[in-house]
């Protein structure tokens, strides 16, 4: 009975949680940095950014719910070769006497990027100019910087549109892109030198660590400064660790990226430890995930073989969800159908991703994610809507989810199905804790799916509204606790519920 009147559904705040057996004292709230989404800004957001954005957001929400002090960091790639490429391309367009105005080119950043990339790959002169531009940009050349500001501004607006549609909590203030670490990079290299970690190899400044070797057992370098003076992804990440530890006082840092970056993170974590940028007390965790595959098991692409733009994918999700709502509830007014479809469609895409063990590749299938039976968002949303309808039918208030409601608190557990449901409800807190400590949102999806199953069994064998008191109230209390748990759980995953479907 402890769960029902408690708005946190039995989930304790950190200072209320005892440490594991054998240790003394209580847990403290942790300052946790969650680095997620972090797209490269020269292009539009595409499906490659989806998993990091969705998984990272769910983890940040969960950690926050547990009472930790979460700092979201959007480490956008706003500083690499791609920008040198774009500047070089625009220069070439101008030289060709083509005075197309800048804003028109920027309107389709994607197209611009494609053209520039093609030249970069096929024309060595162009590639050289592009590389020179990167160095110019990084050393403060004004012309390059103005152009760069334009590209990033347009690109950020686009990202924010996608975040808005996805209901992702990243804000402008959470953006700290690669460029912001530019001034720290010489110092990072100097400190590595001071720590005796730097070696020159073929003109480049490198850190060699014994534990990293290639398959021929030769030591692998972490290059921190190239021969031409340019800095690298790794250098920026080392600067970012210093900032997160020194300025954000992070005690735990999560990096949500695809698993192909595993070696990169192992290397920079090791360098950061050796150089004293991150003391052992600070947890550094790469949270890797697999690829999104199509039904044939190939990387997810458009029919023409291009990368799928996120806006297109989300449009399609809503279109498909309208079909589902039409089939379920054809008589709803159109406006309401659209609203439901938006929540169901976006929810389906997010849930399909989150319900997989993130470390494996997963097959993206509209049919599967929009199915009403199975571990899907529509199934969970439907389970919630059904509970709401019980309250509506019984003329009971449906706002039991609000904290003010303490009406449904008297439990009388008799039937085995009631017991099974109550036991499930009590497992919510430990599930949320496990999601946060292991960074596995699929544990929460699995839990919610089981909970909905236990509810169905209960509802089939135990009449609610037609039972005499006090059974009726007790069963309503079980319905209310289930509804709140589903709603809260989906909320931690960044998925909205609907009142009817
Ligand atoms: N911009 C990178 C990419 O698109 C991801 C950055 C992840 N975060 C980090 N601190 N390295 O692959």
Coordinates of C-alpha atoms and ligand atoms in Angstrom, one line a residue:
X1 CA 0.0 0.0 0.0
X2 CA 3.0 2.2 0.2
X3 CA 3.0 3.1 -3.5
X4 CA -0.4 4.5 -4.0
X5 CA -0.4 7.7 -2.0
X6 CA 3.2 8.5 -2.9
X7 CA 3.6 10.7 -5.9
X8 CA 7.0 9.1 -6.6
X9 CA 5.6 5.6 -6.7
X10 CA 8.0 4.4 -4.1
X11 CA 11.1 5.7 -5.8
X12 CA 13.3 7.2 -3.1
X13 CA 15.5 10.3 -3.5
X14 CA 19.2 9.6 -3.3
X15 CA 19.6 10.7 0.3
X16 CA 16.8 8.3 1.3
X17 CA 18.5 5.3 -0.2
X18 CA 20.9 3.2 1.8
X19 CA 24.2 2.1 0.4
X20 CA 24.6 -1.5 -0.5
X21 CA 25.0 -4.0 2.4
X22 CA 28.3 -3.9 4.1
X23 CA 28.8 -0.2 3.6
X24 CA 27.8 2.6 6.0
X25 CA 25.9 5.7 5.2
X26 CA 23.5 6.8 2.5
X27 CA 23.8 7.6 -1.2
X28 CA 24.3 11.1 -2.2
X29 CA 22.8 12.8 -5.3
X30 CA 25.4 12.7 -8.0
X31 CA 26.3 15.3 -10.5
X32 CA 25.9 13.4 -13.8
X33 CA 26.8 14.7 -17.2
X34 CA 24.9 13.1 -20.0
X35 CA 26.5 13.7 -23.4
X36 CA 24.0 12.8 -26.0
X37 CA 22.6 13.6 -29.5
X38 CA 25.7 15.6 -30.3
X39 CA 25.2 15.7 -34.1
X40 CA 27.7 17.1 -36.6
X41 CA 26.2 20.3 -37.7
X42 CA 27.2 20.5 -41.4
X43 CA 24.3 18.3 -42.4
X44 CA 20.7 17.7 -41.5
X45 CA 20.0 15.4 -38.6
X46 CA 19.5 11.9 -40.0
X47 CA 18.7 8.5 -38.5
X48 CA 22.3 8.1 -37.3
X49 CA 21.5 10.7 -34.6
X50 CA 18.3 9.1 -33.6
X51 CA 19.4 6.5 -31.2
X52 CA 21.8 8.8 -29.2
X53 CA 19.1 11.4 -28.9
X54 CA 16.4 9.0 -27.8
X55 CA 18.5 6.9 -25.4
X56 CA 20.4 9.8 -23.9
X57 CA 17.2 11.7 -23.2
X58 CA 15.6 8.7 -21.5
X59 CA 18.7 8.2 -19.3
X60 CA 18.8 11.9 -18.4
X61 CA 15.1 11.9 -17.5
X62 CA 15.5 8.8 -15.4
X63 CA 18.6 10.1 -13.5
X64 CA 16.8 13.3 -12.8
X65 CA 13.7 11.5 -11.5
X66 CA 16.0 9.6 -9.1
X67 CA 17.1 13.0 -7.8
X68 CA 20.5 13.3 -9.4
X69 CA 21.8 16.6 -10.6
X70 CA 21.8 16.0 -14.4
X71 CA 23.7 18.2 -16.8
X72 CA 22.9 17.6 -20.4
X73 CA 25.7 18.3 -22.8
X74 CA 25.1 18.5 -26.6
X75 CA 28.7 18.1 -27.9
X76 CA 27.8 19.2 -31.4
X77 CA 30.4 18.7 -34.1
X78 CA 30.8 22.3 -35.3
X79 CA 34.4 22.5 -36.0
X80 CA 35.8 19.9 -38.3
X81 CA 36.8 19.3 -41.9
X82 CA 33.2 19.5 -43.0
X83 CA 33.2 23.3 -42.3
X84 CA 36.4 23.8 -44.2
X85 CA 34.7 22.0 -47.0
X86 CA 31.6 24.2 -47.0
X87 CA 33.6 27.4 -46.9
X88 CA 35.8 26.2 -49.8
X89 CA 32.7 25.2 -51.8
X90 CA 31.0 28.6 -51.4
X91 CA 34.2 30.3 -52.4
X92 CA 34.3 28.3 -55.6
X93 CA 30.7 29.1 -56.4
X94 CA 31.5 32.8 -56.1
X95 CA 34.7 32.6 -58.2
X96 CA 32.7 31.0 -60.9
X97 CA 30.8 34.3 -61.2
X98 CA 27.8 32.7 -59.6
X99 CA 26.5 35.3 -57.1
X100 CA 23.8 33.2 -55.7
X101 CA 22.9 34.6 -52.4
X102 CA 24.2 33.0 -49.3
X103 CA 20.9 32.4 -47.7
X104 CA 19.5 30.5 -50.7
X105 CA 22.5 28.1 -50.5
X106 CA 22.0 27.7 -46.8
X107 CA 18.3 26.8 -47.3
X108 CA 19.4 23.4 -48.3
X109 CA 22.4 22.7 -46.2
X110 CA 22.1 19.0 -47.0
X111 CA 22.5 19.6 -50.8
X112 CA 25.3 22.0 -50.2
X113 CA 27.1 19.4 -48.1
X114 CA 26.6 16.7 -50.7
X115 CA 28.1 18.9 -53.5
X116 CA 31.0 19.9 -51.3
X117 CA 31.7 16.4 -50.1
X118 CA 31.8 15.2 -53.7
X119 CA 34.4 17.7 -54.7
X120 CA 36.4 17.0 -51.5
X121 CA 36.5 13.3 -52.5
X122 CA 37.3 13.8 -56.1
X123 CA 39.4 17.0 -56.4
X124 CA 42.7 17.1 -54.5
X125 CA 43.1 20.8 -54.9
X126 CA 39.7 21.4 -53.4
X127 CA 40.5 19.0 -50.6
X128 CA 43.6 21.0 -49.8
X129 CA 41.8 24.3 -49.8
X130 CA 39.2 22.8 -47.5
X131 CA 41.9 21.6 -45.1
X132 CA 43.6 25.0 -45.1
X133 CA 40.2 26.6 -44.3
X134 CA 39.9 24.4 -41.2
X135 CA 43.2 25.6 -39.9
X136 CA 42.2 29.2 -40.7
X137 CA 38.9 28.8 -39.0
X138 CA 40.6 27.3 -35.9
X139 CA 43.1 30.1 -35.7
X140 CA 40.4 32.8 -35.8
X141 CA 40.3 34.0 -39.5
X142 CA 37.4 36.4 -39.5
X143 CA 36.0 35.7 -43.0
X144 CA 36.0 32.0 -42.2
X145 CA 34.4 32.5 -38.9
X146 CA 31.5 34.6 -40.2
X147 CA 30.6 32.0 -42.8
X148 CA 30.9 29.3 -40.1
X149 CA 28.5 31.2 -37.8
X150 CA 25.9 31.2 -40.6
X151 CA 26.2 27.4 -41.2
X152 CA 25.9 26.5 -37.6
X153 CA 23.0 28.9 -36.9
X154 CA 21.0 27.4 -39.7
X155 CA 21.9 23.9 -38.7
X156 CA 21.0 24.4 -35.1
X157 CA 17.6 25.8 -35.9
X158 CA 17.0 22.6 -37.8
X159 CA 18.1 20.4 -34.9
X160 CA 15.8 22.3 -32.5
X161 CA 12.9 21.6 -34.7
X162 CA 13.6 17.9 -34.6
X163 CA 14.1 18.1 -30.8
X164 CA 10.8 19.8 -30.5
X165 CA 9.0 17.1 -32.4
X166 CA 10.7 14.3 -30.5
X167 CA 10.0 16.0 -27.2
X168 CA 13.7 15.9 -26.4
X169 CA 14.7 18.1 -23.5
X170 CA 17.9 19.5 -24.9
X171 CA 18.0 23.3 -24.8
X172 CA 20.4 25.9 -26.3
X173 CA 22.2 26.1 -23.0
X174 CA 23.1 22.5 -23.2
X175 CA 25.0 23.0 -26.4
X176 CA 28.7 23.2 -25.9
X177 CA 30.1 22.3 -29.2
X178 CA 33.6 21.3 -30.2
X179 CA 34.4 25.0 -31.2
X180 CA 34.0 26.1 -27.6
X181 CA 37.0 24.1 -26.6
X182 CA 39.2 25.5 -29.3
X183 CA 41.1 27.9 -27.0
X184 CA 41.8 25.1 -24.5
X185 CA 43.4 22.8 -27.0
X186 CA 47.0 24.2 -26.8
X187 CA 46.9 23.9 -23.1
X188 CA 45.7 20.3 -23.2
X189 CA 48.6 19.4 -25.4
X190 CA 51.0 21.4 -23.1
X191 CA 49.7 19.6 -20.0
X192 CA 50.1 16.2 -21.7
X193 CA 53.7 17.3 -22.4
X194 CA 54.2 18.2 -18.8
X195 CA 52.8 14.9 -17.7
X196 CA 55.5 13.3 -19.8
X197 CA 52.9 11.6 -22.0
X198 CA 53.7 13.2 -25.4
X199 CA 55.7 11.6 -28.2
X200 CA 56.4 13.0 -31.6
X201 CA 55.7 10.5 -34.4
X202 CA 56.0 11.4 -38.1
X203 CA 55.6 15.1 -37.2
X204 CA 52.4 14.6 -35.2
X205 CA 52.0 14.9 -31.4
X206 CA 50.8 11.6 -30.0
X207 CA 50.2 9.8 -26.7
X208 CA 51.1 6.1 -26.7
X209 CA 49.7 4.0 -24.0
X210 CA 50.9 0.5 -23.4
X211 CA 47.4 -1.0 -23.2
X212 CA 46.5 0.0 -26.8
X213 CA 48.1 -2.0 -29.5
X214 CA 47.1 -3.1 -33.0
X215 CA 46.8 -6.7 -34.1
X216 CA 50.6 -6.9 -34.8
X217 CA 51.1 -5.8 -31.2
X218 CA 52.5 -2.4 -32.2
X219 CA 51.5 0.5 -30.0
X220 CA 48.5 2.6 -31.2
X221 CA 48.8 6.3 -30.9
X222 CA 46.2 8.8 -29.8
X223 CA 47.0 11.7 -32.0
X224 CA 46.4 15.0 -30.4
X225 CA 48.0 17.4 -32.8
X226 CA 48.5 16.8 -36.5
X227 CA 51.6 17.8 -38.5
X228 CA 49.8 20.8 -40.0
X229 CA 49.0 22.1 -36.5
X230 CA 45.4 21.0 -36.5
X231 CA 43.8 19.4 -33.5
X232 CA 41.5 16.3 -33.5
X233 CA 38.3 14.9 -32.1
X234 CA 40.3 13.2 -29.3
X235 CA 42.0 16.5 -28.3
X236 CA 38.6 18.2 -28.0
X237 CA 37.2 15.4 -26.0
X238 CA 40.1 15.7 -23.6
X239 CA 39.4 19.4 -23.2
X240 CA 35.7 18.5 -22.6
X241 CA 36.6 16.1 -19.8
X242 CA 38.6 18.8 -18.1
X243 CA 35.6 21.2 -18.4
X244 CA 33.1 18.7 -17.2
X245 CA 35.2 17.7 -14.2
X246 CA 36.6 21.1 -13.4
X247 CA 33.6 23.4 -14.1
X248 CA 30.6 21.2 -14.0
X249 CA 31.9 19.2 -11.1
X250 CA 30.8 16.0 -12.7
X251 CA 31.0 12.8 -10.7
X252 CA 29.8 10.6 -13.5
X253 CA 30.0 11.3 -17.2
X254 CA 28.0 9.3 -19.8
X255 CA 28.7 9.3 -23.5
X256 CA 25.9 8.1 -25.6
X257 CA 27.3 7.2 -29.0
X258 CA 27.3 4.3 -31.4
X259 CA 29.6 1.4 -30.5
X260 CA 32.0 2.2 -33.3
X261 CA 33.4 4.9 -31.1
X262 CA 34.3 2.4 -28.3
X263 CA 38.0 2.5 -28.9
X264 CA 38.0 6.3 -29.1
X265 CA 36.5 6.5 -25.6
X266 CA 38.6 3.8 -24.1
X267 CA 41.6 5.8 -25.3
X268 CA 40.6 9.2 -24.1
X269 CA 39.4 7.9 -20.8
X270 CA 42.8 6.2 -20.3
X271 CA 44.7 9.4 -21.3
X272 CA 42.5 11.5 -19.1
X273 CA 43.3 9.3 -16.1
X274 CA 47.0 9.3 -16.8
X275 CA 47.2 13.0 -17.3
X276 CA 45.1 13.7 -14.1
X277 CA 42.2 15.4 -16.0
X278 CA 39.8 13.0 -14.4
X279 CA 40.5 11.5 -10.9
X280 CA 39.5 7.9 -10.3
X281 CA 36.5 9.0 -8.3
X282 CA 34.8 10.4 -11.5
X283 CA 33.1 7.6 -13.4
X284 CA 33.6 7.8 -17.2
X285 CA 31.2 5.6 -19.1
X286 CA 30.8 5.0 -22.8
X287 CA 27.1 4.1 -23.4
X288 CA 27.4 2.4 -26.7
X289 CA 24.5 1.3 -29.0
X290 CA 24.2 -0.7 -32.2
X291 CA 23.0 0.2 -35.6
X292 CA 19.5 0.7 -37.0
X293 CA 18.9 -1.9 -39.7
X294 CA 16.2 -2.3 -42.3
X295 CA 14.2 -5.5 -42.7
X296 CA 16.8 -7.1 -44.9
X297 CA 19.4 -6.6 -42.1
X298 CA 21.1 -3.7 -44.0
X299 CA 22.0 -0.3 -42.6
X300 CA 18.8 1.8 -42.7
X301 CA 18.8 3.9 -45.9
X302 CA 16.3 5.6 -48.3
X303 CA 15.2 3.6 -51.3
X304 CA 17.8 5.5 -53.3
X305 CA 20.5 4.4 -50.8
X306 CA 20.8 7.9 -49.2
X307 CA 20.7 8.6 -45.5
X308 CA 17.2 9.0 -44.1
X309 CA 16.4 12.5 -42.8
X310 CA 14.9 12.5 -39.4
X311 CA 12.1 14.9 -40.3
X312 CA 11.0 12.5 -43.1
X313 CA 11.1 9.6 -40.7
X314 CA 8.9 11.4 -38.2
X315 CA 6.5 12.5 -40.9
X316 CA 6.1 8.9 -41.9
X317 CA 5.6 7.8 -38.3
X318 CA 2.7 10.2 -37.8
X319 CA 1.2 9.2 -41.2
X320 CA 1.3 5.5 -40.2
X321 CA -0.1 6.2 -36.8
X322 CA -3.1 8.0 -38.3
X323 CA -4.0 4.7 -39.9
X324 CA -3.9 3.0 -36.6
X325 CA -6.1 5.6 -34.9
X326 CA -8.6 5.4 -37.8
X327 CA -8.9 1.7 -37.5
X328 CA -9.4 1.8 -33.7
X329 CA -11.5 4.8 -33.3
X330 CA -13.0 6.1 -36.7
X331 CA -15.5 8.4 -35.1
X332 CA -13.1 10.8 -33.3
X333 CA -12.9 14.3 -34.7
X334 CA -10.0 14.8 -37.1
X335 CA -8.2 17.2 -34.9
X336 CA -8.1 14.8 -32.1
X337 CA -7.1 12.0 -34.3
X338 CA -4.1 14.0 -35.4
X339 CA -3.1 14.8 -31.8
X340 CA -3.3 11.1 -30.8
X341 CA -1.4 10.0 -34.0
X342 CA 1.4 12.4 -33.2
X343 CA 1.9 10.9 -29.7
X344 CA 1.5 7.4 -30.9
X345 CA 3.7 7.7 -34.0
X346 CA 6.6 9.5 -32.2
X347 CA 6.1 7.2 -29.2
X348 CA 6.3 4.2 -31.4
X349 CA 9.6 5.2 -32.9
X350 CA 11.1 6.0 -29.5
X351 CA 9.8 2.9 -27.8
X352 CA 11.0 0.6 -30.6
X353 CA 14.5 1.9 -30.0
X354 CA 14.4 2.0 -26.2
X355 CA 12.9 -1.5 -25.8
X356 CA 15.9 -3.2 -27.5
X357 CA 19.0 -3.9 -25.5
X358 CA 20.9 -0.9 -26.8
X359 CA 24.1 -2.8 -27.5
X360 CA 22.6 -4.9 -30.3
X361 CA 21.7 -3.7 -33.8
X362 CA 18.0 -3.5 -34.2
X363 CA 15.7 -3.9 -37.1
X364 CA 13.5 -0.9 -37.8
X365 CA 10.0 -2.1 -38.8
X366 CA 6.9 0.1 -39.0
X367 CA 4.6 -2.9 -38.7
X368 CA 6.2 -4.2 -35.5
X369 CA 6.6 -0.8 -33.8
X370 CA 2.9 0.1 -34.5
X371 CA 1.5 -3.2 -33.5
X372 CA -1.1 -3.2 -30.7
X373 CA 0.1 -6.4 -29.3
X374 CA 3.7 -6.9 -28.3
X375 CA 6.1 -4.7 -26.4
X376 CA 5.3 -1.5 -28.2
X377 CA 4.4 2.1 -27.4
X378 CA 0.9 1.8 -28.9
X379 CA 0.3 -1.3 -26.7
X380 CA 1.4 0.6 -23.6
X381 CA -0.5 3.7 -24.5
X382 CA -3.6 1.6 -25.2
X383 CA -3.3 -0.1 -21.8
X384 CA -3.2 3.3 -20.2
X385 CA -6.2 4.6 -22.2
X386 CA -8.1 1.5 -21.2
X387 CA -7.5 2.2 -17.5
X388 CA -8.6 5.8 -18.0
X389 CA -11.8 4.5 -19.6
X390 CA -12.6 2.4 -16.5
X391 CA -12.5 5.6 -14.4
X392 CA -14.6 7.4 -16.9
X393 CA -17.2 4.7 -17.0
X394 CA -17.4 4.4 -13.3
X395 CA -17.9 8.2 -13.0
X396 CA -14.6 8.3 -11.2
X397 CA -12.1 11.1 -11.5
X398 CA -9.4 10.3 -14.1
X399 CA -6.9 12.7 -12.5
X400 CA -5.8 10.2 -9.9
X401 CA -2.4 10.6 -11.7
X402 CA -2.1 14.0 -10.1
X403 CA -0.5 14.2 -6.7
X404 CA -3.5 15.8 -5.0
X405 CA -5.4 12.6 -5.4
X406 CA -5.2 10.3 -2.4
X407 CA -8.6 8.7 -3.0
X408 CA -7.4 5.3 -4.1
X409 CA -5.4 4.0 -1.3
X410 CA -7.2 1.2 0.4
X411 CA -5.9 -2.1 -0.9
X412 CA -7.5 -5.4 -0.1
X413 CA -5.4 -8.0 -1.8
X414 CA -7.3 -11.4 -2.1
X415 CA -7.4 -12.8 -5.6
X416 CA -4.0 -14.2 -7.0
X417 CA -4.3 -11.9 -9.9
X418 CA -4.5 -8.9 -7.6
X419 CA -1.5 -10.1 -5.7
X420 CA 0.5 -10.6 -8.9
X421 CA -0.3 -7.1 -10.0
X422 CA 0.5 -5.6 -6.6
X423 CA 3.9 -7.3 -6.6
X424 CA 4.7 -6.0 -10.1
X425 CA 3.7 -2.5 -9.0
X426 CA 6.2 -2.7 -6.1
X427 CA 9.0 -3.5 -8.5
X428 CA 8.9 -0.1 -10.2
X429 CA 11.4 1.5 -7.9
X430 CA 14.1 -1.1 -8.3
X431 CA 13.6 -1.2 -12.1
X432 CA 14.2 2.6 -12.3
X433 CA 17.3 2.3 -10.2
X434 CA 18.6 -0.5 -12.5
X435 CA 18.0 1.6 -15.6
X436 CA 20.1 4.4 -14.2
X437 CA 22.9 2.3 -12.9
X438 CA 23.2 0.1 -16.0
X439 CA 22.1 2.7 -18.6
X440 CA 19.6 0.2 -19.9
X441 CA 16.2 1.8 -20.7
X442 CA 15.0 -1.6 -22.1
X443 CA 14.7 -2.8 -18.5
X444 CA 12.0 -0.2 -18.0
X445 CA 10.2 -1.2 -21.2
X446 CA 10.3 -4.9 -20.2
X447 CA 8.9 -4.0 -16.8
X448 CA 6.1 -1.9 -18.2
X449 CA 5.2 -4.7 -20.6
X450 CA 5.0 -7.2 -17.8
X451 CA 3.0 -4.8 -15.7
X452 CA 0.5 -4.3 -18.5
X453 CA 0.3 -8.1 -18.8
X454 CA -0.4 -8.5 -15.1
X455 CA -3.0 -5.8 -15.4
X456 CA -4.8 -7.6 -18.2
X457 CA -4.9 -10.9 -16.3
X458 CA -6.2 -9.0 -13.3
X459 CA -8.9 -7.2 -15.3
X460 CA -10.1 -10.3 -17.0
X461 CA -10.6 -12.2 -13.7
X462 CA -11.5 -9.4 -11.3
X463 CA -14.5 -7.2 -12.0
X464 CA -13.8 -3.7 -10.9
X465 CA -16.8 -1.4 -11.2
X466 CA -19.4 -4.1 -10.5
X467 CA -17.8 -5.4 -7.4
X468 CA -19.3 -4.5 -4.0
X469 CA -17.4 -2.3 -1.6
X470 CA -14.8 -2.5 -0.2
X471 CA -13.5 -4.6 -3.1
X472 CA -14.5 -2.0 -5.6
X473 CA -12.4 0.7 -4.1
X474 CA -9.5 -1.6 -3.7
X475 CA -9.6 -2.7 -7.3
X476 CA -9.9 0.9 -8.4
X477 CA -6.8 1.6 -6.3
X478 CA -4.9 -1.1 -8.2
X479 CA -6.1 0.4 -11.5
X480 CA -5.0 3.9 -10.4
X481 CA -1.6 2.7 -9.3
X482 CA -1.1 0.8 -12.6
X483 CA -2.2 3.9 -14.6
X484 CA 0.2 6.1 -12.7
X485 CA 3.1 3.7 -13.0
X486 CA 2.6 3.4 -16.8
X487 CA 2.3 7.1 -17.2
X488 CA 5.3 7.8 -15.1
X489 CA 7.3 5.1 -16.7
X490 CA 6.5 6.2 -20.2
X491 CA 7.4 9.7 -19.1
X492 CA 10.9 8.6 -18.1
X493 CA 11.3 7.2 -21.6
X494 CA 10.1 10.5 -23.0
X495 CA 6.8 9.1 -24.3
X496 CA 3.4 10.7 -23.8
X497 CA 0.2 8.9 -22.9
X498 CA -3.2 9.5 -24.5
X499 CA -6.6 9.5 -22.7
X500 CA -8.2 7.5 -25.4
X501 CA -7.1 5.7 -28.5
Ligands
LIG1 N1 29.6 14.5 -33.1 C1 30.0 13.1 -32.9 C2 29.4 12.2 -34.0 O1 28.4 12.6 -34.6 C3 29.5 12.6 -31.5 C4 30.0 13.3 -30.3 C5 29.8 12.5 -29.1 N2 30.4 13.1 -27.9 C6 31.6 13.3 -27.6 N3 32.0 13.9 -26.6 N4 32.6 12.8 -28.4 O2 29.8 11.1 -34.2

